[in-house]
Structures are given as C-alpha cells and as structure tokens.
mmCIF file of C-alpha atoms in Angstrom:
data_model
loop_
_atom_site.group_PDB
_atom_site.id
_atom_site.type_symbol
_atom_site.label_atom_id
_atom_site.label_comp_id
_atom_site.label_asym_id
_atom_site.label_seq_id
_atom_site.Cartn_x
_atom_site.Cartn_y
_atom_site.Cartn_z
ATOM 1 C CA MET A 165 -76.926 40.960 -25.316
ATOM 2 C CA GLU A 166 -80.414 42.532 -27.841
ATOM 3 C CA TRP A 167 -77.700 44.201 -29.941
ATOM 4 C CA LEU A 168 -75.507 40.903 -30.644
ATOM 5 C CA TYR A 169 -79.042 39.326 -31.393
ATOM 6 C CA ASN A 170 -80.265 41.993 -33.565
ATOM 7 C CA LEU A 171 -76.413 41.775 -35.768
ATOM 8 C CA VAL A 172 -76.268 37.907 -36.039
ATOM 9 C CA THR A 173 -79.586 38.623 -37.513
ATOM 10 C CA LEU A 174 -79.224 41.441 -39.841
ATOM 11 C CA LEU A 175 -75.405 39.254 -40.888
ATOM 12 C CA VAL A 176 -77.962 35.962 -41.244
ATOM 13 C CA GLN A 177 -80.769 37.741 -43.411
ATOM 14 C CA ASN A 178 -79.396 40.156 -45.194
ATOM 15 C CA VAL A 179 -75.601 38.306 -45.723
ATOM 16 C CA PHE A 180 -76.152 35.093 -46.160
ATOM 17 C CA GLY A 181 -80.044 35.455 -46.971
ATOM 18 C CA LEU A 182 -81.173 32.723 -44.870
ATOM 19 C CA ASP A 183 -84.350 33.470 -42.131
ATOM 20 C CA ILE A 184 -83.146 32.146 -38.591
ATOM 21 C CA ARG A 185 -86.230 30.470 -39.038
ATOM 22 C CA SER A 186 -85.799 27.960 -41.273
ATOM 23 C CA GLN A 187 -83.420 24.838 -39.813
ATOM 24 C CA VAL A 188 -80.272 26.291 -41.863
ATOM 25 C CA GLY A 189 -80.525 29.790 -41.255
ATOM 26 C CA GLY A 190 -81.864 28.880 -37.708
ATOM 27 C CA SER A 191 -78.216 27.262 -36.617
ATOM 28 C CA ILE A 192 -76.369 29.953 -37.544
ATOM 29 C CA HIS A 193 -77.958 32.507 -36.224
ATOM 30 C CA PHE A 194 -77.548 30.254 -33.257
ATOM 31 C CA PHE A 195 -73.467 29.336 -33.612
ATOM 32 C CA ILE A 196 -72.611 33.024 -34.613
ATOM 33 C CA TYR A 197 -74.532 34.514 -31.963
ATOM 34 C CA ASP A 198 -73.691 32.150 -29.105
ATOM 35 C CA VAL A 199 -70.184 31.615 -29.713
ATOM 36 C CA ILE A 200 -69.934 35.293 -29.993
ATOM 37 C CA LYS A 201 -71.544 35.617 -26.802
ATOM 38 C CA ILE A 202 -69.368 33.117 -25.067
ATOM 39 C CA PHE A 203 -66.095 34.073 -26.007
ATOM 40 C CA ILE A 204 -66.463 37.932 -24.665
ATOM 41 C CA LEU A 205 -68.043 37.449 -21.968
ATOM 42 C CA LEU A 206 -65.541 33.972 -21.229
ATOM 43 C CA THR A 207 -62.464 37.150 -22.157
ATOM 44 C CA VAL A 208 -63.554 39.645 -19.884
ATOM 45 C CA LEU A 209 -64.567 37.322 -16.513
ATOM 46 C CA ILE A 210 -61.560 35.302 -17.199
ATOM 47 C CA PHE A 211 -59.654 38.897 -16.892
ATOM 48 C CA MET A 212 -61.912 40.197 -13.854
ATOM 49 C CA ILE A 213 -61.745 36.831 -12.151
ATOM 50 C CA SER A 214 -58.104 35.585 -12.462
ATOM 51 C CA TYR A 215 -56.917 38.860 -11.463
ATOM 52 C CA ILE A 216 -58.994 37.772 -8.052
ATOM 53 C CA GLN A 217 -57.348 34.621 -8.606
ATOM 54 C CA SER A 218 -53.759 35.341 -8.176
ATOM 55 C CA PHE A 219 -54.164 36.145 -4.140
ATOM 56 C CA PHE A 220 -55.048 32.826 -4.153
ATOM 57 C CA PRO A 221 -51.875 30.197 -5.208
ATOM 58 C CA PRO A 222 -52.066 26.667 -4.337
ATOM 59 C CA GLU A 223 -49.427 27.183 -1.495
ATOM 60 C CA ARG A 224 -51.953 29.867 -0.126
ATOM 61 C CA THR A 225 -54.684 27.022 -0.544
ATOM 62 C CA LYS A 226 -53.225 25.081 1.471
ATOM 63 C CA LYS A 227 -51.768 27.183 4.487
ATOM 64 C CA ILE A 228 -55.388 28.514 4.788
ATOM 65 C CA LEU A 229 -57.085 25.180 4.816
ATOM 66 C CA GLU A 230 -54.375 24.061 6.858
ATOM 67 C CA ARG A 231 -56.623 26.574 9.865
ATOM 68 C CA PHE A 232 -59.804 24.721 10.213
ATOM 69 C CA LYS A 233 -60.766 21.245 11.243
ATOM 70 C CA GLY A 234 -63.972 19.504 10.147
ATOM 71 C CA ILE A 235 -67.052 20.266 8.395
ATOM 72 C CA SER A 236 -65.407 23.686 8.278
ATOM 73 C CA ALA A 237 -62.836 22.698 6.480
ATOM 74 C CA ASN A 238 -64.794 21.044 4.365
ATOM 75 C CA ILE A 239 -66.851 24.508 3.205
ATOM 76 C CA LEU A 240 -63.449 25.863 3.851
ATOM 77 C CA ALA A 241 -61.938 24.206 0.529
ATOM 78 C CA ALA A 242 -65.544 24.298 -1.513
ATOM 79 C CA LEU A 243 -66.132 27.661 -0.938
ATOM 80 C CA LEU A 244 -62.212 28.212 -2.177
ATOM 81 C CA GLY A 245 -63.166 25.285 -4.950
ATOM 82 C CA THR A 246 -65.502 28.812 -6.364
ATOM 83 C CA VAL A 247 -62.200 30.902 -6.372
ATOM 84 C CA THR A 248 -59.083 28.334 -7.616
ATOM 85 C CA PRO A 249 -58.384 27.822 -11.426
ATOM 86 C CA PHE A 250 -57.877 24.544 -10.685
ATOM 87 C CA CYS A 251 -60.270 22.066 -13.717
ATOM 88 C CA SER A 252 -60.403 18.418 -12.995
ATOM 89 C CA CYS A 253 -57.290 17.426 -14.504
ATOM 90 C CA SER A 254 -55.593 19.384 -11.979
ATOM 91 C CA SER A 255 -56.345 16.411 -9.651
ATOM 92 C CA ILE A 256 -52.666 14.953 -9.341
ATOM 93 C CA PRO A 257 -50.813 17.699 -8.032
ATOM 94 C CA LEU A 258 -53.577 18.873 -5.784
ATOM 95 C CA PHE A 259 -54.586 15.877 -4.510
ATOM 96 C CA ILE A 260 -50.557 15.262 -3.217
ATOM 97 C CA GLY A 261 -49.681 18.829 -2.304
ATOM 98 C CA PHE A 262 -52.768 19.157 0.557
ATOM 99 C CA THR A 263 -52.070 15.783 0.889
ATOM 100 C CA ASN A 264 -48.486 16.602 2.091
ATOM 101 C CA ALA A 265 -49.318 19.038 3.660
ATOM 102 C CA GLY A 266 -51.678 17.324 6.528
ATOM 103 C CA LEU A 267 -55.314 18.394 5.118
ATOM 104 C CA PRO A 268 -57.350 14.958 5.787
ATOM 105 C CA ILE A 269 -58.385 14.100 2.671
ATOM 106 C CA GLY A 270 -61.971 14.753 2.976
ATOM 107 C CA VAL A 271 -61.024 18.118 3.029
ATOM 108 C CA THR A 272 -59.011 18.060 -0.547
ATOM 109 C CA PHE A 273 -61.904 16.120 -2.305
ATOM 110 C CA SER A 274 -64.845 19.030 -1.225
ATOM 111 C CA PHE A 275 -61.672 21.226 -3.238
ATOM 112 C CA LEU A 276 -61.444 19.002 -5.896
ATOM 113 C CA ILE A 277 -65.225 18.541 -6.508
ATOM 114 C CA SER A 278 -66.311 22.148 -5.910
ATOM 115 C CA SER A 279 -63.010 23.771 -8.509
ATOM 116 C CA PRO A 280 -64.507 22.724 -11.298
ATOM 117 C CA LEU A 281 -68.223 22.339 -11.050
ATOM 118 C CA VAL A 282 -68.893 25.648 -9.463
ATOM 119 C CA ASP A 283 -66.289 27.980 -11.368
ATOM 120 C CA LEU A 284 -67.357 31.980 -11.271
ATOM 121 C CA ALA A 285 -66.678 32.372 -14.769
ATOM 122 C CA SER A 286 -69.445 29.939 -16.016
ATOM 123 C CA ILE A 287 -71.732 30.943 -12.371
ATOM 124 C CA ILE A 288 -71.758 34.145 -14.397
ATOM 125 C CA LEU A 289 -72.057 32.100 -18.189
ATOM 126 C CA LEU A 290 -75.061 29.967 -16.337
ATOM 127 C CA ALA A 291 -76.702 33.594 -15.275
ATOM 128 C CA SER A 292 -76.464 35.042 -19.122
ATOM 129 C CA ILE A 293 -78.178 32.007 -20.682
ATOM 130 C CA PHE A 294 -81.192 30.755 -18.120
ATOM 131 C CA ASN A 295 -81.535 33.710 -15.208
ATOM 132 C CA TRP A 296 -79.679 34.638 -11.764
ATOM 133 C CA LYS A 297 -82.096 32.165 -9.118
ATOM 134 C CA ILE A 298 -81.056 28.995 -11.769
ATOM 135 C CA ALA A 299 -77.336 30.139 -11.278
ATOM 136 C CA ILE A 300 -77.693 30.823 -7.694
ATOM 137 C CA ALA A 301 -79.377 27.405 -7.326
ATOM 138 C CA TYR A 302 -76.219 25.532 -9.404
ATOM 139 C CA VAL A 303 -73.634 27.843 -6.916
ATOM 140 C CA ILE A 304 -75.980 26.210 -3.665
ATOM 141 C CA MET A 305 -76.429 22.713 -5.006
ATOM 142 C CA GLY A 306 -72.359 22.367 -5.912
ATOM 143 C CA LEU A 307 -71.673 23.444 -2.687
ATOM 144 C CA VAL A 308 -73.747 21.587 -0.976
ATOM 145 C CA LEU A 309 -72.188 18.387 -3.511
ATOM 146 C CA ALA A 310 -69.011 19.415 -2.396
ATOM 147 C CA VAL A 311 -69.112 19.639 1.024
ATOM 148 C CA VAL A 312 -71.676 16.383 1.798
ATOM 149 C CA GLY A 313 -68.819 14.466 -0.969
ATOM 150 C CA GLY A 314 -65.691 15.608 1.255
ATOM 151 C CA THR A 315 -68.101 15.258 4.897
ATOM 152 C CA ILE A 316 -68.773 11.685 3.886
ATOM 153 C CA ILE A 317 -65.404 10.557 2.830
ATOM 154 C CA SER A 318 -63.994 11.985 6.123
ATOM 155 C CA LYS A 319 -65.692 9.769 7.961
ATOM 156 C CA LEU A 320 -64.978 6.313 6.033
ATOM 157 C CA ASN A 321 -61.331 7.114 7.210
ATOM 158 C CA LEU A 322 -60.645 5.760 4.012
ATOM 159 C CA GLU A 323 -56.821 7.772 4.226
ATOM 160 C CA GLU A 324 -54.972 3.891 3.409
ATOM 161 C CA TYR A 325 -56.854 3.673 -0.156
ATOM 162 C CA VAL A 326 -54.538 6.929 -1.123
ATOM 163 C CA GLU A 327 -51.161 5.335 -2.880
ATOM 164 C CA PRO A 328 -48.358 5.412 -0.275
ATOM 165 C CA PHE A 329 -46.012 7.352 -2.402
ATOM 166 C CA VAL A 330 -48.515 10.039 -2.066
ATOM 167 C CA HIS A 331 -47.390 10.197 2.117
ATOM 168 C CA SER A 332 -44.027 9.587 1.214
ATOM 169 C CA ASN A 333 -42.779 12.253 -1.567
ATOM 170 C CA LYS A 334 -43.210 15.020 0.244
ATOM 171 C CA MET A 335 -43.417 18.563 -1.664
ATOM 172 C CA LEU A 336 -41.208 21.622 -1.613
ATOM 173 C CA GLU A 337 -42.458 24.665 0.241
ATOM 174 C CA MET A 338 -41.717 27.713 -1.670
ATOM 175 C CA GLU A 339 -41.727 30.987 -0.483
ATOM 176 C CA GLN A 340 -44.930 33.222 -2.106
ATOM 177 C CA GLU A 341 -43.619 35.717 -4.123
ATOM 178 C CA GLU A 342 -45.449 38.797 -3.538
ATOM 179 C CA LEU A 343 -47.122 40.153 -6.649
ATOM 180 C CA THR A 344 -47.285 43.727 -7.675
ATOM 181 C CA THR A 345 -50.634 45.063 -9.474
ATOM 182 C CA SER A 346 -48.929 45.096 -13.342
ATOM 183 C CA ASP A 347 -47.987 41.053 -12.187
ATOM 184 C CA ARG A 348 -51.357 40.864 -11.774
ATOM 185 C CA ILE A 349 -52.154 41.899 -15.162
ATOM 186 C CA GLU A 350 -50.191 39.819 -16.702
ATOM 187 C CA PHE A 351 -51.264 36.513 -14.723
ATOM 188 C CA ALA A 352 -54.757 37.731 -15.537
ATOM 189 C CA LYS A 353 -53.833 38.055 -19.354
ATOM 190 C CA TYR A 354 -52.222 34.392 -19.419
ATOM 191 C CA GLN A 355 -54.879 32.990 -18.174
ATOM 192 C CA VAL A 356 -57.074 34.778 -20.472
ATOM 193 C CA MET A 357 -55.223 33.086 -23.345
ATOM 194 C CA GLU A 358 -53.838 29.962 -21.674
ATOM 195 C CA ILE A 359 -57.827 29.187 -20.860
ATOM 196 C CA VAL A 360 -58.997 30.055 -24.503
ATOM 197 C CA LYS A 361 -56.475 28.391 -26.341
ATOM 198 C CA LYS A 362 -57.154 25.354 -23.891
ATOM 199 C CA VAL A 363 -61.220 25.545 -24.011
ATOM 200 C CA TRP A 364 -61.881 27.101 -27.768
ATOM 201 C CA LEU A 365 -62.482 23.810 -29.412
ATOM 202 C CA TYR A 366 -64.837 22.586 -26.857
ATOM 203 C CA ILE A 367 -67.199 26.022 -26.861
ATOM 204 C CA LEU A 368 -66.991 25.830 -30.814
ATOM 205 C CA ILE A 369 -68.218 21.897 -30.111
ATOM 206 C CA GLY A 370 -70.737 22.386 -27.231
ATOM 207 C CA VAL A 371 -72.251 25.565 -29.533
ATOM 208 C CA GLY A 372 -72.351 23.000 -32.593
ATOM 209 C CA ILE A 373 -74.304 20.205 -30.435
ATOM 210 C CA GLY A 374 -76.732 22.683 -28.765
ATOM 211 C CA ALA A 375 -77.136 24.257 -32.648
ATOM 212 C CA ALA A 376 -78.023 20.779 -34.045
ATOM 213 C CA ILE A 377 -79.913 19.704 -30.962
ATOM 214 C CA HIS A 378 -82.230 23.147 -31.065
ATOM 215 C CA ASN A 379 -83.230 23.025 -34.943
ATOM 216 C CA PHE A 380 -82.288 19.926 -36.159
ATOM 217 C CA ILE A 381 -84.194 17.464 -33.287
ATOM 218 C CA PRO A 382 -88.183 18.150 -32.848
ATOM 219 C CA GLU A 383 -88.538 19.091 -29.416
ATOM 220 C CA ALA A 384 -91.255 15.140 -29.669
ATOM 221 C CA VAL A 385 -88.252 13.031 -29.144
ATOM 222 C CA ILE A 386 -86.285 15.629 -26.636
ATOM 223 C CA SER A 387 -89.462 15.956 -24.498
ATOM 224 C CA ALA A 388 -89.666 11.769 -25.562
ATOM 225 C CA VAL A 389 -85.804 11.397 -23.994
ATOM 226 C CA LEU A 390 -84.598 13.857 -21.699
ATOM 227 C CA GLY A 391 -88.478 15.904 -20.751
ATOM 228 C CA GLN A 392 -88.966 16.533 -17.306
ATOM 229 C CA ASP A 393 -91.365 14.433 -16.891
ATOM 230 C CA LYS A 394 -89.785 10.878 -17.767
ATOM 231 C CA TRP A 395 -88.555 9.648 -13.767
ATOM 232 C CA TYR A 396 -85.280 8.085 -15.654
ATOM 233 C CA SER A 397 -84.526 11.575 -17.398
ATOM 234 C CA VAL A 398 -81.670 12.305 -15.051
ATOM 235 C CA LEU A 399 -79.878 9.376 -14.859
ATOM 236 C CA VAL A 400 -79.562 9.366 -18.682
ATOM 237 C CA ALA A 401 -77.728 12.410 -18.789
ATOM 238 C CA THR A 402 -75.850 12.540 -16.066
ATOM 239 C CA LEU A 403 -74.543 8.985 -16.689
ATOM 240 C CA VAL A 404 -73.979 10.173 -20.370
ATOM 241 C CA GLY A 405 -72.504 12.802 -19.184
ATOM 242 C CA ILE A 406 -69.317 11.094 -17.693
ATOM 243 C CA PRO A 407 -67.438 9.377 -19.563
ATOM 244 C CA MET A 408 -67.334 12.675 -22.040
ATOM 245 C CA TYR A 409 -64.780 15.298 -21.643
ATOM 246 C CA ALA A 410 -65.397 19.124 -22.221
ATOM 247 C CA ASP A 411 -64.873 22.521 -20.438
ATOM 248 C CA ILE A 412 -68.574 23.807 -18.267
ATOM 249 C CA PHE A 413 -68.584 26.398 -20.778
ATOM 250 C CA GLY A 414 -68.501 23.477 -23.827
ATOM 251 C CA THR A 415 -71.603 22.042 -21.738
ATOM 252 C CA LEU A 416 -73.853 25.259 -21.224
ATOM 253 C CA PRO A 417 -74.782 25.895 -24.653
ATOM 254 C CA ILE A 418 -75.491 22.286 -25.139
ATOM 255 C CA ALA A 419 -77.482 22.347 -22.116
ATOM 256 C CA GLU A 420 -79.209 25.529 -23.214
ATOM 257 C CA ALA A 421 -80.355 24.401 -26.594
ATOM 258 C CA LEU A 422 -81.789 20.861 -23.901
ATOM 259 C CA VAL A 423 -84.228 23.254 -22.231
ATOM 260 C CA LEU A 424 -85.113 24.770 -24.751
ATOM 261 C CA LYS A 425 -86.710 21.814 -26.639
ATOM 262 C CA GLY A 426 -88.507 20.895 -23.482
ATOM 263 C CA ALA A 427 -85.491 18.677 -21.330
ATOM 264 C CA GLY A 428 -86.410 19.475 -17.566
ATOM 265 C CA LEU A 429 -83.589 22.258 -16.384
ATOM 266 C CA GLY A 430 -82.786 19.189 -14.236
ATOM 267 C CA THR A 431 -81.540 16.911 -16.249
ATOM 268 C CA ALA A 432 -79.248 19.771 -18.687
ATOM 269 C CA LEU A 433 -78.118 20.533 -15.424
ATOM 270 C CA SER A 434 -76.796 16.827 -14.372
ATOM 271 C CA PHE A 435 -75.836 15.874 -18.392
ATOM 272 C CA MET A 436 -73.182 19.458 -17.492
ATOM 273 C CA MET A 437 -72.324 18.877 -14.297
ATOM 274 C CA GLY A 438 -71.953 15.211 -15.111
ATOM 275 C CA VAL A 439 -69.029 16.074 -17.620
ATOM 276 C CA THR A 440 -67.262 18.005 -15.589
ATOM 277 C CA ALA A 441 -67.098 16.865 -12.484
ATOM 278 C CA LEU A 442 -66.647 13.249 -13.025
ATOM 279 C CA SER A 443 -64.360 13.956 -16.362
ATOM 280 C CA LEU A 444 -63.469 10.391 -18.053
ATOM 281 C CA PRO A 445 -59.697 11.478 -18.275
ATOM 282 C CA SER A 446 -59.991 13.549 -14.762
ATOM 283 C CA MET A 447 -61.266 9.685 -13.253
ATOM 284 C CA ILE A 448 -57.301 8.219 -15.048
ATOM 285 C CA LEU A 449 -55.657 10.550 -13.377
ATOM 286 C CA LEU A 450 -57.067 10.411 -10.180
ATOM 287 C CA LYS A 451 -57.250 6.405 -9.914
ATOM 288 C CA LYS A 452 -52.876 7.210 -10.372
ATOM 289 C CA VAL A 453 -52.845 8.552 -6.450
ATOM 290 C CA VAL A 454 -56.164 6.290 -5.172
ATOM 291 C CA LYS A 455 -56.668 2.885 -4.609
ATOM 292 C CA THR A 456 -59.827 1.890 -6.856
ATOM 293 C CA LYS A 457 -62.364 1.227 -3.538
ATOM 294 C CA LEU A 458 -61.401 4.930 -2.429
ATOM 295 C CA LEU A 459 -61.744 5.842 -6.202
ATOM 296 C CA ALA A 460 -65.031 4.167 -6.631
ATOM 297 C CA ILE A 461 -66.568 5.634 -2.700
ATOM 298 C CA PHE A 462 -65.738 9.389 -5.056
ATOM 299 C CA VAL A 463 -67.444 8.831 -8.003
ATOM 300 C CA GLY A 464 -69.982 6.767 -6.796
ATOM 301 C CA ILE A 465 -71.072 9.746 -4.303
ATOM 302 C CA VAL A 466 -70.459 12.734 -7.138
ATOM 303 C CA THR A 467 -73.200 10.044 -8.986
ATOM 304 C CA ILE A 468 -75.494 10.247 -6.428
ATOM 305 C CA GLY A 469 -75.280 13.645 -5.169
ATOM 306 C CA ILE A 470 -75.391 14.761 -9.513
ATOM 307 C CA ILE A 471 -78.732 12.788 -9.740
ATOM 308 C CA ILE A 472 -80.524 14.394 -6.818
ATOM 309 C CA CYS A 473 -79.654 17.472 -7.993
ATOM 310 C CA GLY A 474 -81.092 16.576 -10.945
ATOM 311 C CA TYR A 475 -83.930 15.632 -9.780
ATOM 312 C CA ALA A 476 -84.381 18.418 -7.367
ATOM 313 C CA PHE A 477 -84.128 21.079 -10.043
ATOM 314 C CA ASN A 478 -86.913 19.539 -12.157
ATOM 315 C CA ALA A 479 -88.987 19.541 -9.255
ATOM 316 C CA PHE A 480 -88.465 23.327 -8.455
ATOM 317 C CA SER A 481 -88.003 24.207 -11.738
ATOM 318 C CA TYR A 482 -91.239 26.792 -11.588
ATOM 319 C CA LEU A 483 -89.630 28.549 -9.403
ATOM 320 C CA LEU A 484 -86.989 29.662 -11.258
ATOM 321 C CA MET A 485 -87.275 29.905 -14.039
#
C-alpha cells in the first residue's frame, strides 16, 4: 500500500509538521499507517472469508469430520480450522459439540489448535506485512503443529480426562437451513461488524506497542534480548506471549516492529503464536471441560511445538526474507 504510506507521510509532515525520521513523527506515521492498512484489509478480507465460512457452520463441520478416521481426520480438522470462524475462546461449545458427535478428542484438539492459529484473513495480513513466503511457511507450520498435536493426544488415550458432563450433555442437532446468496452476504456483513467490534481495541493497542518498539526502543536493546543469535529468545517470546490475550490482528504489528528492530523472525512469530493459540482466557475456559492432566498435556505439546517452529523460522529465515 505505497499510496497509503505516501498519503500518511504527507499528513504527518504537512499537517502535523513532524519529520517522519524523528521518534515522534515516525511513531505517529507508523501508528496511522498500520491502523488504516489493517482496518482496510481486515474489512475486505473478513467479508470475503465470512462468505466462504457461511458454508461451514459447526453442524456441517462435525458431519464432515465424522466421515474420517485416524490421522486423515486430524489433517481435515486442521484444514477446516483455517476456514471456520472460531477463536480460541470458542473452546467449550466446540469441544462439547464435537465430543458429543463421537469425534476423538485428538481430532477436536487439531481443530482447536488450527482455528485461532491459522486464520485465512490473518494469513493475507501476514503476507502484506512480511511476504508470501513467510505467510505460506507460517500456514504449513501451524497446520503441522495442529495435526501432530492432535495425533499425539489421540495416541495417549486421554478420553478419561474429559469431564463426565461433556459426554452426557447431548446437544440437539438442528437441521441446517440452506442459505441464499443474499443471506450469505448479510452474514458476511454481520461478521465484519462483529469481528471489528471485538478486535478494534486490540489492534489499536498492538499498533501502539509496535510504534513504540519501532521508534523508541533502541535496536541494540531488542537485538540483545530477542536477537536471532540468542538461543533463549524464542523461549522468552513464547512464554511472554502465552499469558496474554489478544487477537492475531493485534499481535501482527508487534511482530512487525520486533523484526524491523532486529528480533529474529521465528522469535516474533513464536510470540504471536503463543498469544493466539494459548491465551490465558481460552485455557481457563477449556479447563471447565477437561481435567488438569489433559489441559497440561495440551499446553505442553503446543508450547513445545511453538518453540520448535520459532527456532525453525530463525534457522531458515534467510530463505524467506
């Protein structure tokens, strides 16, 4: 969006009277440009993708997954997670619904890992901030993590660690009403409004943090703590990200600023993955339907997977940048 970058440059220089090479001017430029860019892309992408998502309501998703067994079910669950409109905090109704449909818990967890981690809209935004090679590599890593994580949980036979009420709380199966094109357009508009209302604050906070990192924190400081050559940088970024709660759209500007300031690509992406896949609120919700041992195993598998992904991105970033 070079046209937008130049327009914001004119605004900052001619209206605010600031040099974009200064700390204040650069921060204001970063903030205005990224906020407008993200909201433009988000609105257009959410509308388009929500139209696609209207073909995959929970009932239809369950029926599709019921036809597959073994690792093929985990792969399909991970793929469906990329086109279904569920965030990590949807874990309770999804877990109950999928478990009652007779799906193995490993398949359900493949879906729960993939759905918040590999979202179609965020993939395109990731490509706009970095490039398509990084976006595609991120998708592959996220899907592999979802499939492997779900498969391991399936092999460990942890069904006994699901709370008993989940199995006994049978949900009423509703006949899925066929939507018209007009209905799908209305659904897409509704999704745009609902998602923007949910994420706008996180976007502003995320861009604000990104602007501060980009213009006020010296590159030497970022490199000293999160530089690609620091063996502990991915560990620190992942563990810092896990307790937070933010949408992936709010973490992208932070990841962008970290990379521009010298942090490793894998370090920045592992922070983003930790925030979106293992946010504290979603883990608290998930604890209501699974016992502590299963939750701990799930968090452990995903955390280790994110750390491995982070080190892999750092090791091969020269092929992607």
